[in-house]
């Protein structure tokens, strides 16, 4: 396989095909595909929209519905399985497994709600929603973790963008279901069953780990993507508010959905532009009279990919043969390396830093409480995720402020939002949706950035998912045992005041300010406690964050760029068997 570069290359058709292949196999298109996968991975945030259908159709009380919600959170956050599979299996398999689980789980819920199957038992519904929600971990592991590994020096920005799309996904899919199905929330369950599965299948071979390299416009591209997503979030917010104030026709919903889709696909244009610039640069650098093999054409070539993979695998095998204990998950459990180096899975999980993160995240798990404001919370959740990545990166570069400090402040903001729900005033629920959505989004992004910075990227697929384990614990304790039960107690008291019994009411519904006052006062208190716990992590990592935490990745990029330059010049890159940690 060779391509002639004399006279500007081969025929126009061959050149177009080669460029199209470069785009499809390039890391910018991979980033765009990851954006789309993440945009479909936030179905769990739509539970407040369709939960009323589950409650009314199946006759659940609030405690049972909250139990279902906790099973959703359990599935969404216990992603250890997807992480372990990603350690030994290719990315395409991870994405395919997630697609199958997503469709199976939500399709069965849709069948139950539309009465196409006999009424399931509560435990069966819990299994359905747990399986469906767990599929998003496979999307996260397959796309987000891969992107972080491909852009390690910009991981904060990349995590912010990727988690930002997840934060927006609930509001985006709401616009799509209005356009496709109209105001039928039962059909929304069907949409979140098939759409994310289709997206992952379409891009299943696009998402893969690539050889690290630098790009002169990398930061510019990220800021352009940020600008696009900010506009997208503002458009969705405007549409959400307008749709609550004005009755939209079906045609108007279609126009709204088209506008959202156009903005979502704009990063594709950026990917094509950057690959075209790279294409022209490589053609200018190649000799005009020589025939250069495709294997010298960086990561966009299948032959080059195989060569890189074989070389990296050979280096890893030689390193493992020389240091057999280095890659064992149980080796030196209580003798972790320096912060930022590649921890083993057990070293990371049993470290005091991870335990502190776990406690802080568990105590500070915020609640999405009012279905009417799900889209607004989703939009603010996006802003929290994106700006936590970008702003924390800027603050660290300029002032070396540890990211745990920003995460601690986000828990305080969540507590303020909880108090606004506990003691509401006119319009305060809008402010609460802003504070809770923004701070929750910021916490998620910061949690995963901190894990990658403290424990390295070698086992990030597993550690990323282990970091989410605290949320189901907090969700069950606070959502079911606190919020759900106190809600039902107040709702039962209101029924008794009207001279009714529980059996006389199809739904157990509470009306008034007292429904959430006590429970959200408790939530505000535990958020404050979570902030105090994170203060311990701030003290422990202060010295580490004063250094250059990305130096090792810049050194590796420089080495890779040198190899690519030698390859493009027709000089074989020498194999370096030295440990490249």
PDB file of N, CA and C in Angstrom, residues 484-567:
ATOM      1  N   UNK A 484     -38.057  10.725  50.434  1.00  0.00           N
ATOM      2  CA  UNK A 484     -39.252   9.956  50.104  1.00  0.00           C
ATOM      3  C   UNK A 484     -40.158   9.717  51.298  1.00  0.00           C
ATOM      4  N   UNK A 485     -39.586   9.297  52.406  1.00  0.00           N
ATOM      5  CA  UNK A 485     -40.420   8.972  53.565  1.00  0.00           C
ATOM      6  C   UNK A 485     -41.035  10.213  54.199  1.00  0.00           C
ATOM      7  N   UNK A 486     -40.263  11.290  54.289  1.00  0.00           N
ATOM      8  CA  UNK A 486     -40.830  12.510  54.859  1.00  0.00           C
ATOM      9  C   UNK A 486     -41.916  13.088  53.952  1.00  0.00           C
ATOM     10  N   UNK A 487     -41.736  12.935  52.631  1.00  0.00           N
ATOM     11  CA  UNK A 487     -42.771  13.364  51.680  1.00  0.00           C
ATOM     12  C   UNK A 487     -44.052  12.568  51.911  1.00  0.00           C
ATOM     13  N   UNK A 488     -43.929  11.235  52.021  1.00  0.00           N
ATOM     14  CA  UNK A 488     -45.115  10.391  52.208  1.00  0.00           C
ATOM     15  C   UNK A 488     -45.796  10.663  53.541  1.00  0.00           C
ATOM     16  N   UNK A 489     -45.013  10.952  54.571  1.00  0.00           N
ATOM     17  CA  UNK A 489     -45.599  11.269  55.877  1.00  0.00           C
ATOM     18  C   UNK A 489     -46.462  12.517  55.775  1.00  0.00           C
ATOM     19  N   UNK A 490     -45.940  13.565  55.124  1.00  0.00           N
ATOM     20  CA  UNK A 490     -46.705  14.803  54.988  1.00  0.00           C
ATOM     21  C   UNK A 490     -47.914  14.604  54.080  1.00  0.00           C
ATOM     22  N   UNK A 491     -47.748  13.814  52.996  1.00  0.00           N
ATOM     23  CA  UNK A 491     -48.878  13.557  52.098  1.00  0.00           C
ATOM     24  C   UNK A 491     -49.980  12.772  52.808  1.00  0.00           C
ATOM     25  N   UNK A 492     -49.604  11.795  53.647  1.00  0.00           N
ATOM     26  CA  UNK A 492     -50.588  11.025  54.411  1.00  0.00           C
ATOM     27  C   UNK A 492     -51.305  11.918  55.413  1.00  0.00           C
ATOM     28  N   UNK A 493     -50.571  12.843  56.027  1.00  0.00           N
ATOM     29  CA  UNK A 493     -51.195  13.777  56.969  1.00  0.00           C
ATOM     30  C   UNK A 493     -52.228  14.652  56.257  1.00  0.00           C
ATOM     31  N   UNK A 494     -51.920  15.086  55.039  1.00  0.00           N
ATOM     32  CA  UNK A 494     -52.863  15.910  54.287  1.00  0.00           C
ATOM     33  C   UNK A 494     -54.107  15.113  53.898  1.00  0.00           C
ATOM     34  N   UNK A 495     -53.922  13.819  53.557  1.00  0.00           N
ATOM     35  CA  UNK A 495     -55.085  12.971  53.266  1.00  0.00           C
ATOM     36  C   UNK A 495     -55.986  12.846  54.494  1.00  0.00           C
ATOM     37  N   UNK A 496     -55.371  12.605  55.651  1.00  0.00           N
ATOM     38  CA  UNK A 496     -56.158  12.462  56.880  1.00  0.00           C
ATOM     39  C   UNK A 496     -56.892  13.747  57.220  1.00  0.00           C
ATOM     40  N   UNK A 497     -56.268  14.902  56.937  1.00  0.00           N
ATOM     41  CA  UNK A 497     -56.921  16.178  57.212  1.00  0.00           C
ATOM     42  C   UNK A 497     -58.164  16.363  56.339  1.00  0.00           C
ATOM     43  N   UNK A 498     -58.192  15.715  55.169  1.00  0.00           N
ATOM     44  CA  UNK A 498     -59.372  15.789  54.294  1.00  0.00           C
ATOM     45  C   UNK A 498     -60.344  14.649  54.547  1.00  0.00           C
ATOM     46  N   UNK A 499     -60.063  13.837  55.563  1.00  0.00           N
ATOM     47  CA  UNK A 499     -60.945  12.733  55.909  1.00  0.00           C
ATOM     48  C   UNK A 499     -60.819  11.541  54.996  1.00  0.00           C
ATOM     49  N   UNK A 500     -59.651  11.374  54.309  1.00  0.00           N
ATOM     50  CA  UNK A 500     -59.438  10.276  53.368  1.00  0.00           C
ATOM     51  C   UNK A 500     -58.397   9.312  53.919  1.00  0.00           C
ATOM     52  N   UNK A 501     -58.382   8.104  53.372  1.00  0.00           N
ATOM     53  CA  UNK A 501     -57.373   7.110  53.716  1.00  0.00           C
ATOM     54  C   UNK A 501     -56.500   6.850  52.500  1.00  0.00           C
ATOM     55  N   UNK A 502     -55.391   6.141  52.699  1.00  0.00           N
ATOM     56  CA  UNK A 502     -54.455   5.867  51.601  1.00  0.00           C
ATOM     57  C   UNK A 502     -55.124   5.071  50.484  1.00  0.00           C
ATOM     58  N   UNK A 503     -55.993   4.131  50.842  1.00  0.00           N
ATOM     59  CA  UNK A 503     -56.643   3.310  49.827  1.00  0.00           C
ATOM     60  C   UNK A 503     -57.598   4.104  48.954  1.00  0.00           C
ATOM     61  N   UNK A 504     -58.046   5.252  49.433  1.00  0.00           N
ATOM     62  CA  UNK A 504     -58.990   6.061  48.657  1.00  0.00           C
ATOM     63  C   UNK A 504     -58.295   6.912  47.604  1.00  0.00           C
ATOM     64  N   UNK A 505     -56.989   7.031  47.676  1.00  0.00           N
ATOM     65  CA  UNK A 505     -56.233   7.872  46.732  1.00  0.00           C
ATOM     66  C   UNK A 505     -55.383   6.998  45.828  1.00  0.00           C
ATOM     67  N   UNK A 506     -55.495   7.220  44.504  1.00  0.00           N
ATOM     68  CA  UNK A 506     -54.697   6.447  43.554  1.00  0.00           C
ATOM     69  C   UNK A 506     -53.226   6.795  43.670  1.00  0.00           C
ATOM     70  N   UNK A 507     -52.923   8.087  43.832  1.00  0.00           N
ATOM     71  CA  UNK A 507     -51.556   8.550  44.005  1.00  0.00           C
ATOM     72  C   UNK A 507     -51.424   9.243  45.347  1.00  0.00           C
ATOM     73  N   UNK A 508     -50.296   9.063  45.988  1.00  0.00           N
ATOM     74  CA  UNK A 508     -50.020   9.743  47.250  1.00  0.00           C
ATOM     75  C   UNK A 508     -49.258  11.020  46.924  1.00  0.00           C
ATOM     76  N   UNK A 509     -49.981  12.140  46.910  1.00  0.00           N
ATOM     77  CA  UNK A 509     -49.409  13.407  46.462  1.00  0.00           C
ATOM     78  C   UNK A 509     -49.446  14.427  47.583  1.00  0.00           C
ATOM     79  N   UNK A 510     -48.333  15.118  47.766  1.00  0.00           N
ATOM     80  CA  UNK A 510     -48.231  16.158  48.781  1.00  0.00           C
ATOM     81  C   UNK A 510     -48.263  17.528  48.103  1.00  0.00           C
ATOM     82  N   UNK A 511     -49.001  18.468  48.690  1.00  0.00           N
ATOM     83  CA  UNK A 511     -49.130  19.815  48.147  1.00  0.00           C
ATOM     84  C   UNK A 511     -48.713  20.818  49.213  1.00  0.00           C
ATOM     85  N   UNK A 512     -47.849  21.780  48.826  1.00  0.00           N
ATOM     86  CA  UNK A 512     -47.498  22.839  49.765  1.00  0.00           C
ATOM     87  C   UNK A 512     -46.025  22.893  50.101  1.00  0.00           C
ATOM     88  N   UNK A 513     -45.660  23.920  50.854  1.00  0.00           N
ATOM     89  CA  UNK A 513     -44.255  24.164  51.166  1.00  0.00           C
ATOM     90  C   UNK A 513     -43.675  23.187  52.175  1.00  0.00           C
ATOM     91  N   UNK A 514     -44.529  22.550  52.963  1.00  0.00           N
ATOM     92  CA  UNK A 514     -44.042  21.666  54.013  1.00  0.00           C
ATOM     93  C   UNK A 514     -43.553  20.326  53.471  1.00  0.00           C
ATOM     94  N   UNK A 515     -43.851  20.007  52.192  1.00  0.00           N
ATOM     95  CA  UNK A 515     -43.522  18.688  51.650  1.00  0.00           C
ATOM     96  C   UNK A 515     -42.026  18.401  51.686  1.00  0.00           C
ATOM     97  N   UNK A 516     -41.215  19.411  51.409  1.00  0.00           N
ATOM     98  CA  UNK A 516     -39.775  19.202  51.317  1.00  0.00           C
ATOM     99  C   UNK A 516     -38.973  19.993  52.349  1.00  0.00           C
ATOM    100  N   UNK A 517     -39.647  20.696  53.252  1.00  0.00           N
ATOM    101  CA  UNK A 517     -38.926  21.587  54.149  1.00  0.00           C
ATOM    102  C   UNK A 517     -37.918  20.849  55.013  1.00  0.00           C
ATOM    103  N   UNK A 518     -38.364  19.835  55.741  1.00  0.00           N
ATOM    104  CA  UNK A 518     -37.465  19.129  56.654  1.00  0.00           C
ATOM    105  C   UNK A 518     -36.389  18.368  55.899  1.00  0.00           C
ATOM    106  N   UNK A 519     -36.805  17.658  54.846  1.00  0.00           N
ATOM    107  CA  UNK A 519     -35.845  16.813  54.131  1.00  0.00           C
ATOM    108  C   UNK A 519     -34.742  17.627  53.468  1.00  0.00           C
ATOM    109  N   UNK A 520     -35.095  18.772  52.878  1.00  0.00           N
ATOM    110  CA  UNK A 520     -34.068  19.549  52.206  1.00  0.00           C
ATOM    111  C   UNK A 520     -33.235  20.375  53.184  1.00  0.00           C
ATOM    112  N   UNK A 521     -33.745  20.601  54.352  1.00  0.00           N
ATOM    113  CA  UNK A 521     -32.899  21.174  55.400  1.00  0.00           C
ATOM    114  C   UNK A 521     -31.819  20.177  55.800  1.00  0.00           C
ATOM    115  N   UNK A 522     -32.191  18.898  55.863  1.00  0.00           N
ATOM    116  CA  UNK A 522     -31.213  17.845  56.155  1.00  0.00           C
ATOM    117  C   UNK A 522     -30.172  17.763  55.039  1.00  0.00           C
ATOM    118  N   UNK A 523     -30.637  17.839  53.775  1.00  0.00           N
ATOM    119  CA  UNK A 523     -29.715  17.780  52.638  1.00  0.00           C
ATOM    120  C   UNK A 523     -28.711  18.928  52.669  1.00  0.00           C
ATOM    121  N   UNK A 524     -29.179  20.109  53.041  1.00  0.00           N
ATOM    122  CA  UNK A 524     -28.267  21.253  53.144  1.00  0.00           C
ATOM    123  C   UNK A 524     -27.192  20.988  54.188  1.00  0.00           C
ATOM    124  N   UNK A 525     -27.587  20.357  55.298  1.00  0.00           N
ATOM    125  CA  UNK A 525     -26.617  20.048  56.345  1.00  0.00           C
ATOM    126  C   UNK A 525     -25.567  19.041  55.903  1.00  0.00           C
ATOM    127  N   UNK A 526     -25.983  17.991  55.183  1.00  0.00           N
ATOM    128  CA  UNK A 526     -25.007  16.982  54.772  1.00  0.00           C
ATOM    129  C   UNK A 526     -24.099  17.517  53.662  1.00  0.00           C
ATOM    130  N   UNK A 527     -24.590  18.463  52.867  1.00  0.00           N
ATOM    131  CA  UNK A 527     -23.704  19.098  51.889  1.00  0.00           C
ATOM    132  C   UNK A 527     -22.609  19.899  52.585  1.00  0.00           C
ATOM    133  N   UNK A 528     -22.975  20.581  53.671  1.00  0.00           N
ATOM    134  CA  UNK A 528     -21.972  21.317  54.445  1.00  0.00           C
ATOM    135  C   UNK A 528     -20.949  20.359  55.049  1.00  0.00           C
ATOM    136  N   UNK A 529     -21.422  19.198  55.537  1.00  0.00           N
ATOM    137  CA  UNK A 529     -20.513  18.198  56.084  1.00  0.00           C
ATOM    138  C   UNK A 529     -19.583  17.659  55.000  1.00  0.00           C
ATOM    139  N   UNK A 530     -20.129  17.435  53.794  1.00  0.00           N
ATOM    140  CA  UNK A 530     -19.304  16.974  52.685  1.00  0.00           C
ATOM    141  C   UNK A 530     -18.213  17.963  52.339  1.00  0.00           C
ATOM    142  N   UNK A 531     -18.525  19.258  52.410  1.00  0.00           N
ATOM    143  CA  UNK A 531     -17.515  20.290  52.143  1.00  0.00           C
ATOM    144  C   UNK A 531     -16.387  20.226  53.171  1.00  0.00           C
ATOM    145  N   UNK A 532     -16.729  19.982  54.429  1.00  0.00           N
ATOM    146  CA  UNK A 532     -15.703  19.868  55.469  1.00  0.00           C
ATOM    147  C   UNK A 532     -14.808  18.652  55.248  1.00  0.00           C
ATOM    148  N   UNK A 533     -15.408  17.548  54.791  1.00  0.00           N
ATOM    149  CA  UNK A 533     -14.615  16.351  54.510  1.00  0.00           C
ATOM    150  C   UNK A 533     -13.623  16.625  53.385  1.00  0.00           C
ATOM    151  N   UNK A 534     -14.070  17.336  52.343  1.00  0.00           N
ATOM    152  CA  UNK A 534     -13.179  17.636  51.220  1.00  0.00           C
ATOM    153  C   UNK A 534     -12.043  18.583  51.608  1.00  0.00           C
ATOM    154  N   UNK A 535     -12.240  19.314  52.681  1.00  0.00           N
ATOM    155  CA  UNK A 535     -11.165  20.185  53.162  1.00  0.00           C
ATOM    156  C   UNK A 535      -9.920  19.365  53.513  1.00  0.00           C
ATOM    157  N   UNK A 536     -10.136  18.134  53.962  1.00  0.00           N
ATOM    158  CA  UNK A 536      -9.007  17.239  54.251  1.00  0.00           C
ATOM    159  C   UNK A 536      -8.208  16.965  52.985  1.00  0.00           C
ATOM    160  N   UNK A 537      -8.919  16.709  51.877  1.00  0.00           N
ATOM    161  CA  UNK A 537      -8.236  16.446  50.606  1.00  0.00           C
ATOM    162  C   UNK A 537      -7.496  17.682  50.108  1.00  0.00           C
ATOM    163  N   UNK A 538      -8.056  18.851  50.341  1.00  0.00           N
ATOM    164  CA  UNK A 538      -7.393  20.092  49.954  1.00  0.00           C
ATOM    165  C   UNK A 538      -6.032  20.202  50.635  1.00  0.00           C
ATOM    166  N   UNK A 539      -5.996  19.916  51.923  1.00  0.00           N
ATOM    167  CA  UNK A 539      -4.743  20.007  52.678  1.00  0.00           C
ATOM    168  C   UNK A 539      -3.746  18.963  52.194  1.00  0.00           C
ATOM    169  N   UNK A 540      -4.220  17.737  51.938  1.00  0.00           N
ATOM    170  CA  UNK A 540      -3.325  16.646  51.555  1.00  0.00           C
ATOM    171  C   UNK A 540      -2.709  16.848  50.170  1.00  0.00           C
ATOM    172  N   UNK A 541      -3.411  17.493  49.261  1.00  0.00           N
ATOM    173  CA  UNK A 541      -2.935  17.606  47.874  1.00  0.00           C
ATOM    174  C   UNK A 541      -2.382  18.984  47.530  1.00  0.00           C
ATOM    175  N   UNK A 542      -2.328  19.874  48.486  1.00  0.00           N
ATOM    176  CA  UNK A 542      -1.890  21.246  48.204  1.00  0.00           C
ATOM    177  C   UNK A 542      -0.493  21.274  47.610  1.00  0.00           C
ATOM    178  N   UNK A 543       0.435  20.517  48.178  1.00  0.00           N
ATOM    179  CA  UNK A 543       1.814  20.517  47.686  1.00  0.00           C
ATOM    180  C   UNK A 543       1.898  19.921  46.282  1.00  0.00           C
ATOM    181  N   UNK A 544       1.139  18.847  46.027  1.00  0.00           N
ATOM    182  CA  UNK A 544       1.163  18.208  44.716  1.00  0.00           C
ATOM    183  C   UNK A 544       0.716  19.172  43.619  1.00  0.00           C
ATOM    184  N   UNK A 545      -0.334  19.934  43.878  1.00  0.00           N
ATOM    185  CA  UNK A 545      -0.863  20.850  42.864  1.00  0.00           C
ATOM    186  C   UNK A 545       0.017  22.083  42.658  1.00  0.00           C
ATOM    187  N   UNK A 546       1.013  22.265  43.497  1.00  0.00           N
ATOM    188  CA  UNK A 546       1.943  23.367  43.280  1.00  0.00           C
ATOM    189  C   UNK A 546       2.963  23.045  42.189  1.00  0.00           C
ATOM    190  N   UNK A 547       3.083  21.777  41.806  1.00  0.00           N
ATOM    191  CA  UNK A 547       4.041  21.376  40.787  1.00  0.00           C
ATOM    192  C   UNK A 547       3.431  21.341  39.398  1.00  0.00           C
ATOM    193  N   UNK A 548       4.178  20.792  38.441  1.00  0.00           N
ATOM    194  CA  UNK A 548       3.739  20.657  37.051  1.00  0.00           C
ATOM    195  C   UNK A 548       3.179  19.253  36.880  1.00  0.00           C
ATOM    196  N   UNK A 549       1.870  19.109  36.948  1.00  0.00           N
ATOM    197  CA  UNK A 549       1.253  17.782  36.947  1.00  0.00           C
ATOM    198  C   UNK A 549       1.148  17.172  35.557  1.00  0.00           C
ATOM    199  N   UNK A 550       1.426  17.943  34.506  1.00  0.00           N
ATOM    200  CA  UNK A 550       1.288  17.436  33.135  1.00  0.00           C
ATOM    201  C   UNK A 550       2.624  17.211  32.439  1.00  0.00           C
ATOM    202  N   UNK A 551       3.741  17.353  33.132  1.00  0.00           N
ATOM    203  CA  UNK A 551       5.053  17.282  32.494  1.00  0.00           C
ATOM    204  C   UNK A 551       5.277  15.943  31.803  1.00  0.00           C
ATOM    205  N   UNK A 552       4.899  14.855  32.444  1.00  0.00           N
ATOM    206  CA  UNK A 552       5.162  13.528  31.871  1.00  0.00           C
ATOM    207  C   UNK A 552       4.452  13.335  30.539  1.00  0.00           C
ATOM    208  N   UNK A 553       3.260  13.945  30.392  1.00  0.00           N
ATOM    209  CA  UNK A 553       2.529  13.793  29.134  1.00  0.00           C
ATOM    210  C   UNK A 553       3.132  14.665  28.030  1.00  0.00           C
ATOM    211  N   UNK A 554       3.635  15.829  28.400  1.00  0.00           N
ATOM    212  CA  UNK A 554       4.311  16.658  27.401  1.00  0.00           C
ATOM    213  C   UNK A 554       5.583  15.982  26.900  1.00  0.00           C
ATOM    214  N   UNK A 555       6.308  15.335  27.796  1.00  0.00           N
ATOM    215  CA  UNK A 555       7.515  14.614  27.393  1.00  0.00           C
ATOM    216  C   UNK A 555       7.174  13.473  26.434  1.00  0.00           C
ATOM    217  N   UNK A 556       6.078  12.763  26.731  1.00  0.00           N
ATOM    218  CA  UNK A 556       5.687  11.653  25.863  1.00  0.00           C
ATOM    219  C   UNK A 556       5.241  12.163  24.496  1.00  0.00           C
ATOM    220  N   UNK A 557       4.507  13.285  24.463  1.00  0.00           N
ATOM    221  CA  UNK A 557       4.099  13.870  23.192  1.00  0.00           C
ATOM    222  C   UNK A 557       5.313  14.276  22.360  1.00  0.00           C
ATOM    223  N   UNK A 558       6.306  14.871  23.007  1.00  0.00           N
ATOM    224  CA  UNK A 558       7.514  15.284  22.297  1.00  0.00           C
ATOM    225  C   UNK A 558       8.212  14.079  21.685  1.00  0.00           C
ATOM    226  N   UNK A 559       8.276  12.981  22.421  1.00  0.00           N
ATOM    227  CA  UNK A 559       8.900  11.767  21.903  1.00  0.00           C
ATOM    228  C   UNK A 559       8.124  11.207  20.716  1.00  0.00           C
ATOM    229  N   UNK A 560       6.780  11.203  20.834  1.00  0.00           N
ATOM    230  CA  UNK A 560       5.955  10.709  19.733  1.00  0.00           C
ATOM    231  C   UNK A 560       6.082  11.576  18.491  1.00  0.00           C
ATOM    232  N   UNK A 561       6.114  12.896  18.682  1.00  0.00           N
ATOM    233  CA  UNK A 561       6.251  13.806  17.539  1.00  0.00           C
ATOM    234  C   UNK A 561       7.585  13.594  16.839  1.00  0.00           C
ATOM    235  N   UNK A 562       8.621  13.322  17.605  1.00  0.00           N
ATOM    236  CA  UNK A 562       9.927  13.057  17.013  1.00  0.00           C
ATOM    237  C   UNK A 562       9.869  11.798  16.157  1.00  0.00           C
ATOM    238  N   UNK A 563       9.194  10.768  16.658  1.00  0.00           N
ATOM    239  CA  UNK A 563       9.060   9.535  15.887  1.00  0.00           C
ATOM    240  C   UNK A 563       8.275   9.736  14.610  1.00  0.00           C
ATOM    241  N   UNK A 564       7.195  10.547  14.685  1.00  0.00           N
ATOM    242  CA  UNK A 564       6.389  10.811  13.495  1.00  0.00           C
ATOM    243  C   UNK A 564       7.196  11.577  12.454  1.00  0.00           C
ATOM    244  N   UNK A 565       7.993  12.555  12.918  1.00  0.00           N
ATOM    245  CA  UNK A 565       8.822  13.327  11.990  1.00  0.00           C
ATOM    246  C   UNK A 565       9.839  12.438  11.297  1.00  0.00           C
ATOM    247  N   UNK A 566      10.471  11.525  12.039  1.00  0.00           N
ATOM    248  CA  UNK A 566      11.427  10.599  11.441  1.00  0.00           C
ATOM    249  C   UNK A 566      10.753   9.679  10.435  1.00  0.00           C
ATOM    250  N   UNK A 567       9.538   9.227  10.790  1.00  0.00           N
ATOM    251  CA  UNK A 567       8.810   8.329   9.896  1.00  0.00           C
ATOM    252  C   UNK A 567       8.440   9.030   8.602  1.00  0.00           C
TER     253      UNK A 567
END
